[in-house]
Coordinates of C-alpha atoms in Angstrom, one line a residue:
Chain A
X75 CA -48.3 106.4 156.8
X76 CA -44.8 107.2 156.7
X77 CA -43.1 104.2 158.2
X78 CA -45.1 100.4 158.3
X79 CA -44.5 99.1 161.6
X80 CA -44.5 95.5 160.7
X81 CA -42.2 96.1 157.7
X82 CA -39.6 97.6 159.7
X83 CA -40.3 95.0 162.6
X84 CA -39.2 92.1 159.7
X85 CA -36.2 94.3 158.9
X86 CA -34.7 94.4 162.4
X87 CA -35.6 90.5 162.7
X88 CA -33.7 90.1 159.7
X89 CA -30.7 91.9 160.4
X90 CA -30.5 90.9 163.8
X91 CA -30.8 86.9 162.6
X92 CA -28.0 88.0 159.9
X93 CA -25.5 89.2 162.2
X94 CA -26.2 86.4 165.3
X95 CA -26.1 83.8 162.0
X96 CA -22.3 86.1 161.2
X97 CA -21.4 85.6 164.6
X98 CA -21.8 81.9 165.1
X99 CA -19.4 81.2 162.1
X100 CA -16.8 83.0 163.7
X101 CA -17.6 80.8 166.6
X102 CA -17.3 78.2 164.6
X103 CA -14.0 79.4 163.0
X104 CA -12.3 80.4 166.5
X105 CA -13.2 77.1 168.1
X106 CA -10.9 75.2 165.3
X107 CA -8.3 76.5 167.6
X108 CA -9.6 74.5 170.3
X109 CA -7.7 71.1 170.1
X110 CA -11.0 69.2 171.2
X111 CA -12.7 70.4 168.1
X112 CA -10.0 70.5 165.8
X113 CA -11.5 69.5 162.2
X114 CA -14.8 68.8 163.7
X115 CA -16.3 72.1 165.1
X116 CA -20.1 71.4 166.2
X117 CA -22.2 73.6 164.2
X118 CA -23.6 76.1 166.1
X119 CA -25.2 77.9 162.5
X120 CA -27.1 74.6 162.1
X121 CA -28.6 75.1 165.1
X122 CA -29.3 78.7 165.0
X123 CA -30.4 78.7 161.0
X124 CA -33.1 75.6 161.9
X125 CA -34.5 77.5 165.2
X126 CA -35.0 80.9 163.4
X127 CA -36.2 79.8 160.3
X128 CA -38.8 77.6 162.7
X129 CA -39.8 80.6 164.7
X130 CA -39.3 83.6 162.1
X131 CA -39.1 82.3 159.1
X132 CA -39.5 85.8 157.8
X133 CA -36.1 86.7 159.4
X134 CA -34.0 84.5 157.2
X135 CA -34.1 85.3 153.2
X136 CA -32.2 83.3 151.1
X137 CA -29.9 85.9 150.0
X138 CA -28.5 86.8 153.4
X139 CA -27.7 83.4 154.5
X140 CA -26.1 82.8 151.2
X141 CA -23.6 85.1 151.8
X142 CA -23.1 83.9 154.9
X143 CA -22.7 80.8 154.1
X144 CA -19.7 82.1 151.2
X145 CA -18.3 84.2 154.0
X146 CA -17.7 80.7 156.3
X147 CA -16.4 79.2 153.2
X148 CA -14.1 81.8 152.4
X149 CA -13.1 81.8 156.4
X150 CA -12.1 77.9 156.4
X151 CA -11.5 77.6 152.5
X152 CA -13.4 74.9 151.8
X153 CA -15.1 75.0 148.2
X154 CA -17.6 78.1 147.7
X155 CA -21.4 77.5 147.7
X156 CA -20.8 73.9 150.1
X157 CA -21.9 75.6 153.3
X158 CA -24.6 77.8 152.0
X159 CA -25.9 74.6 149.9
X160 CA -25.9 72.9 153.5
X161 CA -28.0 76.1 155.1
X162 CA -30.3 76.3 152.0
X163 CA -31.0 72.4 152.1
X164 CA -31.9 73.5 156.3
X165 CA -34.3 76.2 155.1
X166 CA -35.7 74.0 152.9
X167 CA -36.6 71.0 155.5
X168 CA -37.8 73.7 157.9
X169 CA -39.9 75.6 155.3
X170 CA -41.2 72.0 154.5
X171 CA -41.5 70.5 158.1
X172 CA -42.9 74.3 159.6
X173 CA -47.0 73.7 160.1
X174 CA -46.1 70.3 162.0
X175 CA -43.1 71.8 163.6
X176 CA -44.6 74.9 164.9
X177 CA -47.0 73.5 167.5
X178 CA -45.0 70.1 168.3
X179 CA -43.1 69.2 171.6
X180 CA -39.4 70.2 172.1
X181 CA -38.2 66.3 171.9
X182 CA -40.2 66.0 168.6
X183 CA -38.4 69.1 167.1
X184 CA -35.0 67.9 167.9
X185 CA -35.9 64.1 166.9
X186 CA -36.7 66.2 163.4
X187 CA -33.4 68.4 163.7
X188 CA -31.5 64.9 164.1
X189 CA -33.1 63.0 161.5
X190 CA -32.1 65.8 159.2
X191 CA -28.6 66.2 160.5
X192 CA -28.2 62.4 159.5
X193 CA -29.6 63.8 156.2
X194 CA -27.2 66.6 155.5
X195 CA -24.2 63.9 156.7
X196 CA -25.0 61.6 154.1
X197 CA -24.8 64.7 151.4
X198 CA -21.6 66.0 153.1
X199 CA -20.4 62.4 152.6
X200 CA -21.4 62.5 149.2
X201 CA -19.8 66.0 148.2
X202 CA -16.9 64.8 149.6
X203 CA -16.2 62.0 147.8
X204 CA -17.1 63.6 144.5
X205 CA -14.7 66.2 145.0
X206 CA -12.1 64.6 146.9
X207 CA -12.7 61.1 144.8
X208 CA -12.0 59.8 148.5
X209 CA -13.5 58.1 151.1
X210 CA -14.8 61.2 153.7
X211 CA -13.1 60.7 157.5
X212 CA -16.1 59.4 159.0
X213 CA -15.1 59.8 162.7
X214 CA -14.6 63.4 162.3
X215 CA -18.2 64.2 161.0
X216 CA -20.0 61.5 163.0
X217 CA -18.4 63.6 166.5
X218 CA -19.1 67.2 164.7
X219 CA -22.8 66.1 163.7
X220 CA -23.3 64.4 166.9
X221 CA -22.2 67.3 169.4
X222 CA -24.0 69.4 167.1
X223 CA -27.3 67.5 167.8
X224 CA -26.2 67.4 171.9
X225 CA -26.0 71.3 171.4
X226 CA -29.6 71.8 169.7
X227 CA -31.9 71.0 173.1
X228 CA -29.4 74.2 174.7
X229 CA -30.2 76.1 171.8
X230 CA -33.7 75.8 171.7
X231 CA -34.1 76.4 175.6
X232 CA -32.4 79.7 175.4
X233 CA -34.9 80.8 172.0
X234 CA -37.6 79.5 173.7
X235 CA -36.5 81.0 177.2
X236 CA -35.7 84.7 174.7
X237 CA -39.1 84.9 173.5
X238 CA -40.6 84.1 176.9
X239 CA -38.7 87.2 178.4
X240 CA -39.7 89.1 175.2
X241 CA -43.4 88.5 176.0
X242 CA -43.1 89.4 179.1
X243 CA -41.9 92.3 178.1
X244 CA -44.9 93.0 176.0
X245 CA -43.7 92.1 172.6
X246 CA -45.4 89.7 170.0
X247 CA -46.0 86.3 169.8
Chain B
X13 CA -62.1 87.8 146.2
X14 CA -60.7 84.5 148.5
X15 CA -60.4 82.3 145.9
X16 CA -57.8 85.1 144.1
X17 CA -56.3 86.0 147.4
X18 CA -55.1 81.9 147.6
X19 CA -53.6 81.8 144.1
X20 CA -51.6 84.5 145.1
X21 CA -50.8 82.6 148.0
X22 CA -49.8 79.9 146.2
X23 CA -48.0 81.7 143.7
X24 CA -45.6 83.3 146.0
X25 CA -44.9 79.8 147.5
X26 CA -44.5 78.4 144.1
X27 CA -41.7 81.4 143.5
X28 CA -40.5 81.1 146.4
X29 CA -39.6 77.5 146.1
X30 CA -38.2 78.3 142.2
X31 CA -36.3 80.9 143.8
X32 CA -34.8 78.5 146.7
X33 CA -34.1 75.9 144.3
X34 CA -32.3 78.1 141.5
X35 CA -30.3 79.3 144.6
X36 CA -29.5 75.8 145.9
X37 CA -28.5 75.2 142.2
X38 CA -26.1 78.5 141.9
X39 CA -24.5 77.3 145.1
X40 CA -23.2 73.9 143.3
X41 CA -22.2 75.9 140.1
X42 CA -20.1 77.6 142.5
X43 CA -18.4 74.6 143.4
X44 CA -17.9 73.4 140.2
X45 CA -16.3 76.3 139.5
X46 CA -14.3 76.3 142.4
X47 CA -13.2 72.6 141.6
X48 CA -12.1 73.9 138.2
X49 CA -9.4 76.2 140.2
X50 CA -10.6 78.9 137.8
X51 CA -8.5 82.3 138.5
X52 CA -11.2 84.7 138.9
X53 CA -12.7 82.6 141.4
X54 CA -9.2 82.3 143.5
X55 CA -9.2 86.1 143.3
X56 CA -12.6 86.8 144.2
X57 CA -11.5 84.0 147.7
X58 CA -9.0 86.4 148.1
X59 CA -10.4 89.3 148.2
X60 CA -13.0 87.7 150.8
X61 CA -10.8 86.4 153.2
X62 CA -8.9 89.6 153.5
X63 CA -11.7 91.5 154.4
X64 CA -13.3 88.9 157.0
X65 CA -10.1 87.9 158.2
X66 CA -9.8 91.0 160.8
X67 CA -13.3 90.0 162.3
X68 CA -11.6 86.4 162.6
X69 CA -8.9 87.7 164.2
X70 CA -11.0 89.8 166.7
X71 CA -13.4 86.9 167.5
X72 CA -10.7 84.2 167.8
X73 CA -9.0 86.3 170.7
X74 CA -11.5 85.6 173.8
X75 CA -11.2 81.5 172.3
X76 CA -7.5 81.4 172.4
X77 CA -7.3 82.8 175.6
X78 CA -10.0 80.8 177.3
X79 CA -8.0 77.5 175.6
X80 CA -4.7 79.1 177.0
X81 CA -6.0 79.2 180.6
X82 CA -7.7 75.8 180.4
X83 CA -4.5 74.5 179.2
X84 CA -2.8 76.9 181.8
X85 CA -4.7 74.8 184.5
X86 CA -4.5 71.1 183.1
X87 CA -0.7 71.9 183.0
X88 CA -0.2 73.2 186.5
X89 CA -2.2 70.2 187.7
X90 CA 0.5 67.6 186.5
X91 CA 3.9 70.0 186.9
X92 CA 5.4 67.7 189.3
X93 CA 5.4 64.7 186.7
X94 CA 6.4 67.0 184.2
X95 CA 9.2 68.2 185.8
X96 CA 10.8 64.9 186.3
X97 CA 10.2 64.5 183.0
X98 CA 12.0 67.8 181.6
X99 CA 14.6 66.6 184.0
X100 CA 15.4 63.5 182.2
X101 CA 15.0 65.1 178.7
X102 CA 17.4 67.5 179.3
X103 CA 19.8 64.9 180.8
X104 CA 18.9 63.0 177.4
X105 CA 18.8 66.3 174.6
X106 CA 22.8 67.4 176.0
X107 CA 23.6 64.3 175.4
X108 CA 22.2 64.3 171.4
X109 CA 23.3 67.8 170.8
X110 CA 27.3 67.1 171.5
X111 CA 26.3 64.5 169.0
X112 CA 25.0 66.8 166.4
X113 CA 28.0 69.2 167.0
X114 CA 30.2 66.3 166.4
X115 CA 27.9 65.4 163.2
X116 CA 27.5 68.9 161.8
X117 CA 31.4 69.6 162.0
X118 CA 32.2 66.2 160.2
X119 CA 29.4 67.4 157.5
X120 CA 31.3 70.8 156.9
X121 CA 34.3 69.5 156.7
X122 CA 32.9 66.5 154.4
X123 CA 31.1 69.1 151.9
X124 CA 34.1 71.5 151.8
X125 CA 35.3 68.1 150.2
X126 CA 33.0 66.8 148.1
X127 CA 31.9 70.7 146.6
X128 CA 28.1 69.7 147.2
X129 CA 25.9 72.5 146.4
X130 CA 23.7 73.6 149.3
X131 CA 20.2 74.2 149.2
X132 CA 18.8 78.3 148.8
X133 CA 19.0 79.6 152.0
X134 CA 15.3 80.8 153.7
X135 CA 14.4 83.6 155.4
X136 CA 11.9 82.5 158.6
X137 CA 8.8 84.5 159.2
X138 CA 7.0 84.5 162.1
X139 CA 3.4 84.6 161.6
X140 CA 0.2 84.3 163.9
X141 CA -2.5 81.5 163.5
X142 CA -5.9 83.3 163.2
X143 CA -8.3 80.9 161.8
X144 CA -8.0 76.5 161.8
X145 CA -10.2 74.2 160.1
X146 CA -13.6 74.0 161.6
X147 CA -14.3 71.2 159.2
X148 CA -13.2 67.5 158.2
X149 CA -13.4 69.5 154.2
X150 CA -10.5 71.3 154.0
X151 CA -7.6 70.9 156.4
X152 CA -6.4 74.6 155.8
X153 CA -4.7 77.6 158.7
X154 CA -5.3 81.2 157.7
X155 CA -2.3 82.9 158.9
X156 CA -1.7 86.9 159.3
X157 CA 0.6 87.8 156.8
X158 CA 1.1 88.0 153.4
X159 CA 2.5 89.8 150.2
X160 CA 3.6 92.6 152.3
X161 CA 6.1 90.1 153.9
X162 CA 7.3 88.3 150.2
X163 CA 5.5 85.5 151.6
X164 CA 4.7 83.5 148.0
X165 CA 2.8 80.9 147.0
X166 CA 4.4 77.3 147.4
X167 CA 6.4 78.8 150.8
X168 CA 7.1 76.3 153.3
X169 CA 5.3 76.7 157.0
X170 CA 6.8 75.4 159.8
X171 CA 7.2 75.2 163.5
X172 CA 10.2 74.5 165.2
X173 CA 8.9 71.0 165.3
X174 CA 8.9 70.7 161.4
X175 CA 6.8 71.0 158.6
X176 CA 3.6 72.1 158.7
X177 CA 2.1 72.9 155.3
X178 CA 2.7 75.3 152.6
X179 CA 1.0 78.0 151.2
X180 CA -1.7 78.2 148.8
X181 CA -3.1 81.8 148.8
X182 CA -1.7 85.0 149.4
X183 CA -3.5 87.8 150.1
X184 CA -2.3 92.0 151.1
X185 CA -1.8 90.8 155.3
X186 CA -2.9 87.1 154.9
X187 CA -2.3 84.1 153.7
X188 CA -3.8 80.5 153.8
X189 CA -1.7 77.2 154.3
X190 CA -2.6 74.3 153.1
X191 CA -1.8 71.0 155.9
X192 CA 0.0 68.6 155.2
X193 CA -2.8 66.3 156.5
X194 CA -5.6 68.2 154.2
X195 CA -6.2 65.3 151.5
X196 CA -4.8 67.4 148.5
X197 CA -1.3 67.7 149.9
X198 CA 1.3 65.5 149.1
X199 CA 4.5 65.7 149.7
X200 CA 8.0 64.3 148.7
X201 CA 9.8 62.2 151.2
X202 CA 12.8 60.6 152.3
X203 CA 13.0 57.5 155.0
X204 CA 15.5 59.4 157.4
X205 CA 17.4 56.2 158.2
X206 CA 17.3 54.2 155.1
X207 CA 16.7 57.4 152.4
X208 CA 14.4 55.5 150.8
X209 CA 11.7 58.2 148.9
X210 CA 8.2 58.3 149.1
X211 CA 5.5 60.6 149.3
X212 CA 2.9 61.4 151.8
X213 CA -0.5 61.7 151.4
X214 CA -3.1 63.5 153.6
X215 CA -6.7 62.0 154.3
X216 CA -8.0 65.0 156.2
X217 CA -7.4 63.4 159.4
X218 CA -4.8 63.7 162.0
X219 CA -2.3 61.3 160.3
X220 CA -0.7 60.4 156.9
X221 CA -0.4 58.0 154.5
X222 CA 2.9 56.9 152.8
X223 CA 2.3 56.3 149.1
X224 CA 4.7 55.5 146.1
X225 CA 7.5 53.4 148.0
X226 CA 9.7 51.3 146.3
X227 CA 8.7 47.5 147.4
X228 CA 12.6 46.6 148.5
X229 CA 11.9 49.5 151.1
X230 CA 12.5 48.5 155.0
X231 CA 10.4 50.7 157.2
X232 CA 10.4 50.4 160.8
X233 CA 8.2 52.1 163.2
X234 CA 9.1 55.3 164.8
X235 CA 11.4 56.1 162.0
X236 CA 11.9 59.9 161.1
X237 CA 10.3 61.1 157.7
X238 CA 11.7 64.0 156.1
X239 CA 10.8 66.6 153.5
X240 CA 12.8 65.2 149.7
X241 CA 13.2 68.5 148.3
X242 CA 12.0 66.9 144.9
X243 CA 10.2 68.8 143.0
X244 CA 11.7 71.9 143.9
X245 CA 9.1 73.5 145.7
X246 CA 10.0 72.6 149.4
X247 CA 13.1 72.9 151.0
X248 CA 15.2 69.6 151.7
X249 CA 15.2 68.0 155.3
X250 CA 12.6 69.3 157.1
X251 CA 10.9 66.8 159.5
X252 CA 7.5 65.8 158.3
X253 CA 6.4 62.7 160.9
X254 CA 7.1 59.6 162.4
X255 CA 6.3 56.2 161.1
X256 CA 3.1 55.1 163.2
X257 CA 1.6 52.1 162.1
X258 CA 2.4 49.3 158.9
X259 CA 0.0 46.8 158.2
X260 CA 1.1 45.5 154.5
X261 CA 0.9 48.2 152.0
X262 CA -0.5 51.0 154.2
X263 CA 2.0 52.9 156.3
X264 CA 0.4 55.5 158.7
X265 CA 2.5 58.2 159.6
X266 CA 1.6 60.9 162.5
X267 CA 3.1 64.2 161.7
X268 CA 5.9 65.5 163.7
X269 CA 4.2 68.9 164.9
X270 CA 1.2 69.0 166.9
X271 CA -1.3 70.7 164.2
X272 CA -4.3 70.8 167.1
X273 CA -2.1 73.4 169.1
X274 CA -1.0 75.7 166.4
X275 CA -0.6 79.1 167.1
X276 CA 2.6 80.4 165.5
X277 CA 4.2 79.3 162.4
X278 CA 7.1 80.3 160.7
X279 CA 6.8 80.4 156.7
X280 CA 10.4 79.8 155.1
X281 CA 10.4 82.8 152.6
X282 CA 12.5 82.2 149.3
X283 CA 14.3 84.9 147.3
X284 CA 13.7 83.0 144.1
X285 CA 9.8 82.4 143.4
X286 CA 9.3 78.5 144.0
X287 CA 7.0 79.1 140.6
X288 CA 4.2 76.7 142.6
X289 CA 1.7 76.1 140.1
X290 CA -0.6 72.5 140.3
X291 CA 0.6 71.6 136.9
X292 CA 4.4 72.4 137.0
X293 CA 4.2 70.4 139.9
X294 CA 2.7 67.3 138.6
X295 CA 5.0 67.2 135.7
X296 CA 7.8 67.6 137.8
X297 CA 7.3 66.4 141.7
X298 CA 9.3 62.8 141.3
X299 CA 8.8 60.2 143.6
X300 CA 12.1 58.3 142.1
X301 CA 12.6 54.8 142.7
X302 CA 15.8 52.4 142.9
X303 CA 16.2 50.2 140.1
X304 CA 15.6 46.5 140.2
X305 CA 19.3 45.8 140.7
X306 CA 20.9 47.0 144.1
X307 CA 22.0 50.3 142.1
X308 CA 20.1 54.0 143.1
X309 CA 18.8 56.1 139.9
X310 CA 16.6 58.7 140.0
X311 CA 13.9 56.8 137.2
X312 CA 10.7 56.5 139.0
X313 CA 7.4 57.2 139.2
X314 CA 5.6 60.9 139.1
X315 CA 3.3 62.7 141.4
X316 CA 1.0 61.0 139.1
X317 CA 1.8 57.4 139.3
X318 CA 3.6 57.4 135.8
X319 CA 6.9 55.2 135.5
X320 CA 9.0 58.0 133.7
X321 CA 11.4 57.0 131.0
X322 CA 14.3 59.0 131.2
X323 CA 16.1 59.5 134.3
X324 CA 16.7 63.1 136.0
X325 CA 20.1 64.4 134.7
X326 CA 19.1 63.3 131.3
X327 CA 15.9 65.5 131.8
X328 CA 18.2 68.3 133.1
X329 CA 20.5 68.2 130.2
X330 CA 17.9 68.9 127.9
X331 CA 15.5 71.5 129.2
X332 CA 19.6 73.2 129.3
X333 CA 19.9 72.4 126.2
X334 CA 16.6 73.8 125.1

């Protein structure tokens, strides 16, 4: 057989969770123009990077969302490797976290996406102060990581409301 | 036949966890490196950000115009209060300016006298905001020009307000500007009404601290800080903030431009280089304080914290002499 139907499948998942992943740190970027949000963006790639790694884990190597990861620090110039340390470290507690995960309620998976949110803020809090030898702004980061947990129940509707419509459609599970 | 197909199982999970980890650990070598401002790395940033800096520019559009028109709105809904207001400033700004014109006539005529040098001139150019921090890390703008303007490294950015930052990487059509607020900036200052110098210090927030003042300093709150010029790098009297809060030793000071609603800057292009290198600055950058007596002198501390032990002109009269 020429062409292996499931192979390809994984390929389009993973480009397609690559550029939607490209396209939510130029969110991200753009909405620092947004007084609201300025130094404290909610991260929409948190949110996006813990629901597809949840549901298709096969969609996001490590490789790709290092680079994107590089590509948002080279965007807002903060030190290279910090961003993709904090999607790696994501991976990780879903990878970890995935056979109780998969089949739990929608309030127990965002009680789990919170509890690591507090998580990455305490190493965001500690990378700061290593590098900046200063104490991190904590208002700014508690609002970002906040909103960012407000934004995650949205998120996971509209996946979860995606692959209902993609059922219905006669796709996979 | 099961028992080999779970060791493989497990094997791949094993990798794939070596794999994640070595990853994780290649991501903080990377920022080591960074940290160690090593040049390869700053080229490598700049080669990045020029070529993701057009899809910035592209994806910001539809966000700054959906800002714009929410802004549009909020303004419209108060432009009767406004425009009271506007009234009295203008009533209030004609006032100040036949005041300045009075001030800047007595200042030619007083230089003319005293054969004081003035500053370089600077060439303004304009320049778009594409990109502002999305992040408490680093309060840095990415901005759309670069070399091909002579925009260099160490160029003051400002808005008609004041200062704003100055820049830190320059790339073919971009460049990145480091606020003043972002925790590595600090800047050389004078008290507008007492010229007393300082320096501020960002905390990555939206306002500044005032480090290395002399004790005998008066502040008062409200009071105009201004750009030093010390240290060569930026220009002389360009409004940096306002005195906010002071509670003992800590003096707060909001900045004088708005750096939320940044959309043009104008970056105050040199003919000389302003030679802005980290070290050159920290050797030089003088925070200078008065002497014990009532007397001025220019001995002081560095950008360091060092008391230095030979004053200014002496310092001048040797690298000459060298």
């Amino acid at each position: 057989m020429l062409f292996d139907r499931k192979a390809d499948q994984i390929l389009f998942q993973q480009v397609f969770a690559f550029v939607l992943l490209m396209l939510a740190v130029f969110v991200e970027s753009g909405l620092g123009l947004v007084p609201s949000f300025y130094g404290s963006v909610p991260k929409i790639s948190f949110c996006l990077l813990f629901l597809i790694a949840l549901n298709r884990p096969a969609a996001v190597p490590l490789y790709p969302v290092l680079l994107v990861g590089l590509i948002y620090d080279t965007v807002q110039g903060s030190p290279f490797g910090y961003t993709s340390s904090l999607y790696l470290i994501i991976l990780g507690v879903v990878e970890w976290r995935r056979p109780f995960l998969i089949i739990a309620d929608p309030s127990v998976i965002w009680s789990e996406f919170v509890i690591m949110l507090v998580g990455l803020m305490i190493y965001i809090f500690a990378v700061f102060m290593i590098f900046h030898g200063a104490w991190p702004p904590f208002a700014e980061i508690l609002f970002q990581i906040g909103f960012t947990a407000l934004l995650f129940p949205i998120f996971n509707w509209m996946i979860s409301f995606g692959r209902q419509v993609g059922l219905y459609l006669g796709g996979e599970q | 036949m099961a028992r080999a197909q779970g060791d493989r199982k497990r094997g791949r999970k094993k990798s794939g966890v070596t794999s994640h980890v070595l990853i994780f650990l290649l991501c903080i070598s990377l920022m080591t490196l960074g940290k160690a401002d090593i040049s390869a790395m700053n080229s490598l940033r700049t080669i990045m950000t020029g070529l993701t800096m057009p899809i910035a520019d592209v994806v910001a559009v539809p966000i700054r115009a959906i800002t714009s028109m929410v802004e549009s709105a909020q303004a419209a809904a108060k432009l009767r209060e406004e425009n009271l207001k506007l009234r009295e400033d203008v009533k209030r700004l004609s006032r100040w300016r036949l005041q300045a014109e009075l001030l800047q006539s007595e200042n030619r005529q007083l230089r003319s006298v005293s054969g004081v040098i003035v500053p370089d001139a600077t060439t303004p150019v304009s320049a778009r905001v594409i990109a502002i921090n999305a992040d408490s890390f680093a309060h840095v703008v990415m901005i759309n020009i670069g070399r091909d303007k002579g925009i260099r490294r160490g160029n003051a950015v400002t808005t008609t307000d004041g200062l704003v930052g100055m820049i830190i990487d320059v790339g073919a059509k971009h460049s990145q500007v480091l606020l003043l607020t972002d925790i590595n900036a600090m800047i050389p200052v004078i008290l507008s009404s007492s010229s007393w110098p300082a320096t501020t210090v960002g905390q990555n927030t939206t306002t500044l601290k005032l480090r290395f003042l002399p004790a005998e300093a008066t502040v008062e709150v409200d009071e105009l800080v201004q750009t030093s010029g010390h240290g060569g790098v930026l220009p002389a009297g360009i409004p940096v903030g306002r005195i906010r809060n002071i509670n003992g030793d800590l003096i707060t000071i909001d900045p004088i431009v708005d750096l939320k609603r940044l959309s043009f800057v104008s970056v105050l292009v040199t003919d000389e280089d302003p030679g802005f290198s980290t070290k050159e600055l920290l050797d030089q950058a003088y925070s200078p304080l008065p002497q014990e007596e009532d007397g001025f002198s220019l001995q002081g501390l560095n950008a360091l914290g060092q008391r230095e032990d030979s004053d200014v002109t002496q310092n001048d009269g040797q690298q000459d002499g060298n």
